Tab-separated table of C-alpha atoms in Angstrom:
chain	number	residue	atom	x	y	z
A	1152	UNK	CA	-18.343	-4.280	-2.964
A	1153	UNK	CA	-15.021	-5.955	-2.624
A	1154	UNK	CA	-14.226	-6.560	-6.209
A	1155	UNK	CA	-15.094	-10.519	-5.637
A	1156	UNK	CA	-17.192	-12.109	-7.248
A	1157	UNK	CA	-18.594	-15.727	-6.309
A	1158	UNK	CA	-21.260	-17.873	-7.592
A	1159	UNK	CA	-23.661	-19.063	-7.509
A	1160	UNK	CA	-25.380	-16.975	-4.344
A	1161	UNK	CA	-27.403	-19.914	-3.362
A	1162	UNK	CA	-26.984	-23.697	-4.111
A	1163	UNK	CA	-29.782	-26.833	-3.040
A	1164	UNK	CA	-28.556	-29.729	-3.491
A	1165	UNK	CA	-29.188	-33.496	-2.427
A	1166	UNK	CA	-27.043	-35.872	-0.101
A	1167	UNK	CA	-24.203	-37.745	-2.036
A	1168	UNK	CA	-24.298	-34.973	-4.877
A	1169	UNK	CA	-21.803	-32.860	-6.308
A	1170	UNK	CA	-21.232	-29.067	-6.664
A	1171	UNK	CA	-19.178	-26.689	-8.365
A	1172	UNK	CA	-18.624	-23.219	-6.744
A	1173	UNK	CA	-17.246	-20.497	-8.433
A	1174	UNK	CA	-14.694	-17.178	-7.468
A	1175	UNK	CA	-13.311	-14.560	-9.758
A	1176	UNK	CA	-10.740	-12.179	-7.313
A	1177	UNK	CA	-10.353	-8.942	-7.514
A	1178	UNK	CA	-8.568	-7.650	-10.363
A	1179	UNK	CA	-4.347	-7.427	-9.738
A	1180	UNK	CA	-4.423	-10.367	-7.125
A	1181	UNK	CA	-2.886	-13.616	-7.440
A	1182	UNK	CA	-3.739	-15.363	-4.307
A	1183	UNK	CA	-7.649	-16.823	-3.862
A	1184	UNK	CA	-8.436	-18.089	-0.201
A	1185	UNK	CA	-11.260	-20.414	0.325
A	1186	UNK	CA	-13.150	-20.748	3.856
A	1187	UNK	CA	-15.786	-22.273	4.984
A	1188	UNK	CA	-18.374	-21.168	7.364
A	1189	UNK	CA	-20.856	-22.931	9.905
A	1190	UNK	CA	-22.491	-22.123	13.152
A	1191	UNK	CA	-20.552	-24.706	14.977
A	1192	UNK	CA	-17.470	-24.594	13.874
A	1193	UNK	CA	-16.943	-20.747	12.902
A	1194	UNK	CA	-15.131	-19.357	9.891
A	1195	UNK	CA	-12.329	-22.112	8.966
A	1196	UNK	CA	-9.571	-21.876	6.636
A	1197	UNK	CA	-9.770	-24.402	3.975
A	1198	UNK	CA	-7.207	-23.556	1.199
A	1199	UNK	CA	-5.089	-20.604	-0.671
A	1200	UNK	CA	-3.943	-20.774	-4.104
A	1201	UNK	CA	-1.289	-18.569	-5.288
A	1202	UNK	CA	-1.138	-17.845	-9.518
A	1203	UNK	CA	-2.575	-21.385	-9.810
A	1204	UNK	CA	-0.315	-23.423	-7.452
A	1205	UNK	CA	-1.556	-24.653	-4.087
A	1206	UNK	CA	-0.299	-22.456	-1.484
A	1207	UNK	CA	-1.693	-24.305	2.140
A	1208	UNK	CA	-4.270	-25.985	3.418
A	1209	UNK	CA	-6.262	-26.176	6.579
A	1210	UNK	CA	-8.796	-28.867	7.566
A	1211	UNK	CA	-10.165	-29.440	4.031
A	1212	UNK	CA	-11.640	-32.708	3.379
A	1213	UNK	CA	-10.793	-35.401	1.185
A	1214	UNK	CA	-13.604	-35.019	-0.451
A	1215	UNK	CA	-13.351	-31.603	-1.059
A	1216	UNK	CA	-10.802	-29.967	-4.035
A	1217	UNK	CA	-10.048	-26.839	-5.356
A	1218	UNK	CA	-8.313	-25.482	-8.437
A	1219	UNK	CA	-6.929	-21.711	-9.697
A	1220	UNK	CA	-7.154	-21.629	-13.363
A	1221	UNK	CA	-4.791	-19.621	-15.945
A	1222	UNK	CA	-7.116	-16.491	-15.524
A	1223	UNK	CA	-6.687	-16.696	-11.868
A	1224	UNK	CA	-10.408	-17.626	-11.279
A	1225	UNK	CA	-10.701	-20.481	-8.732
A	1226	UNK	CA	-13.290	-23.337	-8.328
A	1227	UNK	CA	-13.808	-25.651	-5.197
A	1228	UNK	CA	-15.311	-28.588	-5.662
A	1229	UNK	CA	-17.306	-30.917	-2.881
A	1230	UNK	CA	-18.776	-34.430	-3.654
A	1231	UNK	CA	-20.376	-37.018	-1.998
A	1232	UNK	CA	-22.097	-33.988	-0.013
A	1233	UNK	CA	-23.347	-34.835	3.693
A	1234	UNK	CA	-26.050	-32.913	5.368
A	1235	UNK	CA	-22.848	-31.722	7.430
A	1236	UNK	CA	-21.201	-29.580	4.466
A	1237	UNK	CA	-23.873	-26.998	4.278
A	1238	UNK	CA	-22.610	-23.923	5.016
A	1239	UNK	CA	-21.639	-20.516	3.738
A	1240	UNK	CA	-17.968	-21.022	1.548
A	1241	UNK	CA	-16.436	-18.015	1.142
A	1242	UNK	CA	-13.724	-16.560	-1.147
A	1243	UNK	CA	-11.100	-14.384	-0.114
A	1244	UNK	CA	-8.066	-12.967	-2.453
A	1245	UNK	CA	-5.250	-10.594	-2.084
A	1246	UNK	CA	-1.913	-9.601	-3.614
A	1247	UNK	CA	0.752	-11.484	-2.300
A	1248	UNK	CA	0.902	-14.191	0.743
A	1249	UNK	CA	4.145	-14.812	1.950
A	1250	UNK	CA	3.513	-11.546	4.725
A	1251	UNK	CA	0.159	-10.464	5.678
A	1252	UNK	CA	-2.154	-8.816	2.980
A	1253	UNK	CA	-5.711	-7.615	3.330
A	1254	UNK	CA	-7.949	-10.340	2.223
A	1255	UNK	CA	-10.740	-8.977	0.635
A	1256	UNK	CA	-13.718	-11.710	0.963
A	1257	UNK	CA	-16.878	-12.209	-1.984
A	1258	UNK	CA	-20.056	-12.284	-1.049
A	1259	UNK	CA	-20.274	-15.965	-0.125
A	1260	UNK	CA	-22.097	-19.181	-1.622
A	1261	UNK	CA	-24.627	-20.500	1.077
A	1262	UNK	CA	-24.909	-24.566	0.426
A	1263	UNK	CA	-28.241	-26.276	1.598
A	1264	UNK	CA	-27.976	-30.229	1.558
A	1265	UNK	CA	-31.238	-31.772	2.179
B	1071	UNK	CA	-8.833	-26.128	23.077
B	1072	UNK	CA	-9.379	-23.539	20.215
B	1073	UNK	CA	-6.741	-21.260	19.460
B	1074	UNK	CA	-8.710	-18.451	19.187
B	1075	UNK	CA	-11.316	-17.844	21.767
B	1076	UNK	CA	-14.086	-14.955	21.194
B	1077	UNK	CA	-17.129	-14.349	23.245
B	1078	UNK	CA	-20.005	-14.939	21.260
B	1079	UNK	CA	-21.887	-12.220	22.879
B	1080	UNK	CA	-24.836	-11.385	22.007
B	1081	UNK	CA	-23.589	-7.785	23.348
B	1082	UNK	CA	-26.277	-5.327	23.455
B	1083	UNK	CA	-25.658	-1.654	24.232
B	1084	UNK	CA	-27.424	1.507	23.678
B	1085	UNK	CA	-26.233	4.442	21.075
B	1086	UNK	CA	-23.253	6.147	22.083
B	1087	UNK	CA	-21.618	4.037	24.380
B	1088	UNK	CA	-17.712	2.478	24.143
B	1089	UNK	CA	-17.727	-0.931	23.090
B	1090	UNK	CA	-15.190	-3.745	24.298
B	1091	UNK	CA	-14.662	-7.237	21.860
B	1092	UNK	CA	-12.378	-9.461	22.954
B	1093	UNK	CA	-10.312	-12.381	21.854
B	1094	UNK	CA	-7.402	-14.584	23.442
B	1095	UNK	CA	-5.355	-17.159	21.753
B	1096	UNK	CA	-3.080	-19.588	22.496
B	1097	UNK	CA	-0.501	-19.966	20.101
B	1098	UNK	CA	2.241	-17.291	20.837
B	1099	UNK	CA	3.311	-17.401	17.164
B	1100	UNK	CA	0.752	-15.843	16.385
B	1101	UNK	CA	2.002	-11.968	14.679
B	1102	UNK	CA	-0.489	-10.314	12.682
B	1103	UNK	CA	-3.683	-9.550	14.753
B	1104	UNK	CA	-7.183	-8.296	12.163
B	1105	UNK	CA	-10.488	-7.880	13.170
B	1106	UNK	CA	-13.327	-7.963	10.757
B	1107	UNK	CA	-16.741	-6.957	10.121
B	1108	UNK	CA	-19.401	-9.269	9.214
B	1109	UNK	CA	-22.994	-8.252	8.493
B	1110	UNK	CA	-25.874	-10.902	8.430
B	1111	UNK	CA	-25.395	-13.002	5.422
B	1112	UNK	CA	-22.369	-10.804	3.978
B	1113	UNK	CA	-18.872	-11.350	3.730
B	1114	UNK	CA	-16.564	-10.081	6.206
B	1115	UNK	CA	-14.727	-6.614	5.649
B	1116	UNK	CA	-11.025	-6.041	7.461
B	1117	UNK	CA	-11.525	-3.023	10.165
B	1118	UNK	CA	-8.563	-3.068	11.736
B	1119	UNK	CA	-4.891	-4.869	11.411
B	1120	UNK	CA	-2.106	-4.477	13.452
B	1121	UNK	CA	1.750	-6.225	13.888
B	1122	UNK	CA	2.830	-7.662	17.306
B	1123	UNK	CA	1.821	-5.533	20.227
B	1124	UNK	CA	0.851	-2.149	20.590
B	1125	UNK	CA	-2.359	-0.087	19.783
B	1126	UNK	CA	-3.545	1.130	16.468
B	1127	UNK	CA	-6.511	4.050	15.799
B	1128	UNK	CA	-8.787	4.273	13.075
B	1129	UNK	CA	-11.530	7.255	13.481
B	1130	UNK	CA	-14.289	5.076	16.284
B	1131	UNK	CA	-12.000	2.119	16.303
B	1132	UNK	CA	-8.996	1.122	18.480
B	1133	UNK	CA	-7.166	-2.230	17.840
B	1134	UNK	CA	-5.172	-3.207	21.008
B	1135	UNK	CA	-2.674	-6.371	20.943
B	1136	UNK	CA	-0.764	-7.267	24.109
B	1137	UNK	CA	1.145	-10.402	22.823
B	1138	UNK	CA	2.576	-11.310	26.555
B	1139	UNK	CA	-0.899	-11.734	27.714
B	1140	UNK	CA	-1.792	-13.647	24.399
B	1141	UNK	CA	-4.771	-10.616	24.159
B	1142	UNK	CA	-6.292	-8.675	21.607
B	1143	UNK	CA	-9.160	-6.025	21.635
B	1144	UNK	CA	-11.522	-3.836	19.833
B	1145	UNK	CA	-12.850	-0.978	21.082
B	1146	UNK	CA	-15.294	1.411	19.016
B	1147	UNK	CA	-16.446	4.774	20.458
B	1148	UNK	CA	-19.371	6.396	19.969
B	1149	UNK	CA	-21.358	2.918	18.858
B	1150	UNK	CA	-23.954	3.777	16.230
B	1151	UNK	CA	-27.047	1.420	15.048
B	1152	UNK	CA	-24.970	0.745	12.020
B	1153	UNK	CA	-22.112	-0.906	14.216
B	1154	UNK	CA	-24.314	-3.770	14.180
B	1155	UNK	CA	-22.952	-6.673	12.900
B	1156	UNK	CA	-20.527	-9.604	13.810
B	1157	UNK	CA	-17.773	-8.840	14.665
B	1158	UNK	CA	-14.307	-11.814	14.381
B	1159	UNK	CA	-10.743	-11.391	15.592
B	1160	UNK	CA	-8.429	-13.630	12.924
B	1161	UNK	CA	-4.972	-13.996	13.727
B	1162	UNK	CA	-2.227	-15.065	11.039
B	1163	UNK	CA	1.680	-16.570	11.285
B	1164	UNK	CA	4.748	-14.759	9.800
B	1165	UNK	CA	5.594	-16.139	6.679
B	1166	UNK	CA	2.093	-18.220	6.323
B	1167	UNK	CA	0.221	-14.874	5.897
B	1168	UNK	CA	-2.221	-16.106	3.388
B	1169	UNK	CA	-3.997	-18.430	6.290
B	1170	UNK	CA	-6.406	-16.952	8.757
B	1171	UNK	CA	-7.346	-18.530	12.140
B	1172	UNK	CA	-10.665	-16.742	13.053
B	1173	UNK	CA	-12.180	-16.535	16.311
B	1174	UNK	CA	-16.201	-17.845	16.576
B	1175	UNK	CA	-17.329	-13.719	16.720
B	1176	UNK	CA	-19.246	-11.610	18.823
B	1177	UNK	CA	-22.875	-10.894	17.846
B	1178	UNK	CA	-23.295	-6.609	18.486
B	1179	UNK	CA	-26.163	-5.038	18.891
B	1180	UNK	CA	-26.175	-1.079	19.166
B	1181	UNK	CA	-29.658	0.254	19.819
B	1182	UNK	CA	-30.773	3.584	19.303
């Protein structure tokens, strides 16, 4: 158990919907990572959030968006959903991010759009 | 072109033997070199991390990095049926440590 939590562990949800997934890091660290992760395209970087300010982003969609809250919990947000976005979405968190730090990754929400 | 290329495998060997995973890259800024651990339907786990080029050992595991060949490598001794699992190379930038590039990961598959 890494110490991060994500839910919910399963979501099925309809084309042109929108979802809310969930990540609590591990206690101590200020920096949440999300990443997405498909059988085509791999495990891709999508966006870091450091004590509640955006931090970088990689190839996240428009129509994706993502939030760190005061208690350092994050949320990532997709809408208009295509059959294309399902996928596992992981979270990731760690320390610091300037240098390196182990990323320690939750469990994963796997997204089904029918 | 990616910039991180990985053999998907599947790699199938038999109990005991030395496994080889592989990656190359292509962007030479590359400086922090991980490879994880991935079991079906779990997140992945760090094994190994290393800085620049060089080898590091960890029990089984050997992380190798040879930066002028833009090269990295895993090799795990002794593979036991619980070595099998996924395994991805991820690579990061100095000063944009925070963002992983991951390879696509190499299915293993250590019978007894």
């Amino acid at each position: 158990d890494s110490g991060v939590t994500q839910t919910p562990k399963h979501l099925i949800t309809a084309t042109g919907q929108r979802v809310t997934l969930r990540c609590s890091p591990r206690s101590g660290d200020l920096s949440v990572y999300w990443y997405q992760q498909s059988l085509d395209q791999g495990l891709q970087f999508l966006i870091q959030y450091y004590n509640g300010e955006e931090r970088a982003k990689g190839n996240i969609l428009e129509r994706f968006s993502a939030q760190q809250f005061p208690d350092l919990h994050s949320e990532l947000n997709l809408s208009s959903l295509e059959l294309g976005d399902s996928a596992l979405y992981f979270c990731a968190s760690s320390v610091e991010s300037i240098n390196y730090n182990e990323q320690f990754f939750g469990p994963g929400t796997r997204l089904t759009v029918l | 072109q990616k910039e991180v290329e990985q053999d998907p495998g599947p790699l199938s060997v038999p109990e005991g033997a030395i496994v080889s995973l592989n990656c190359t890259y292509s962007n030479s800024a590359f400086q922090y070199f991980m490879w994880y651990r991935q079991y079906s339907r779990k997140g992945p786990e760090l094994l190994m991390y290393t800085y620049s080029s060089g080898n590091k050992e960890d029990g089984r595991f050997t992380a190798q990095v040879d930066k002028s060949s833009k090269y990295i490598s895993l090799f795990i001794r002794d593979s036991q049926p619980s070595d099998s699992a996924t395994y991805l190379c991820a690579m990061s930038l100095y000063n944009q440590g925070g963002k992983l590039i991951f390879g696509q990961g190499t299915e293993l598959s250590v019978k007894p």
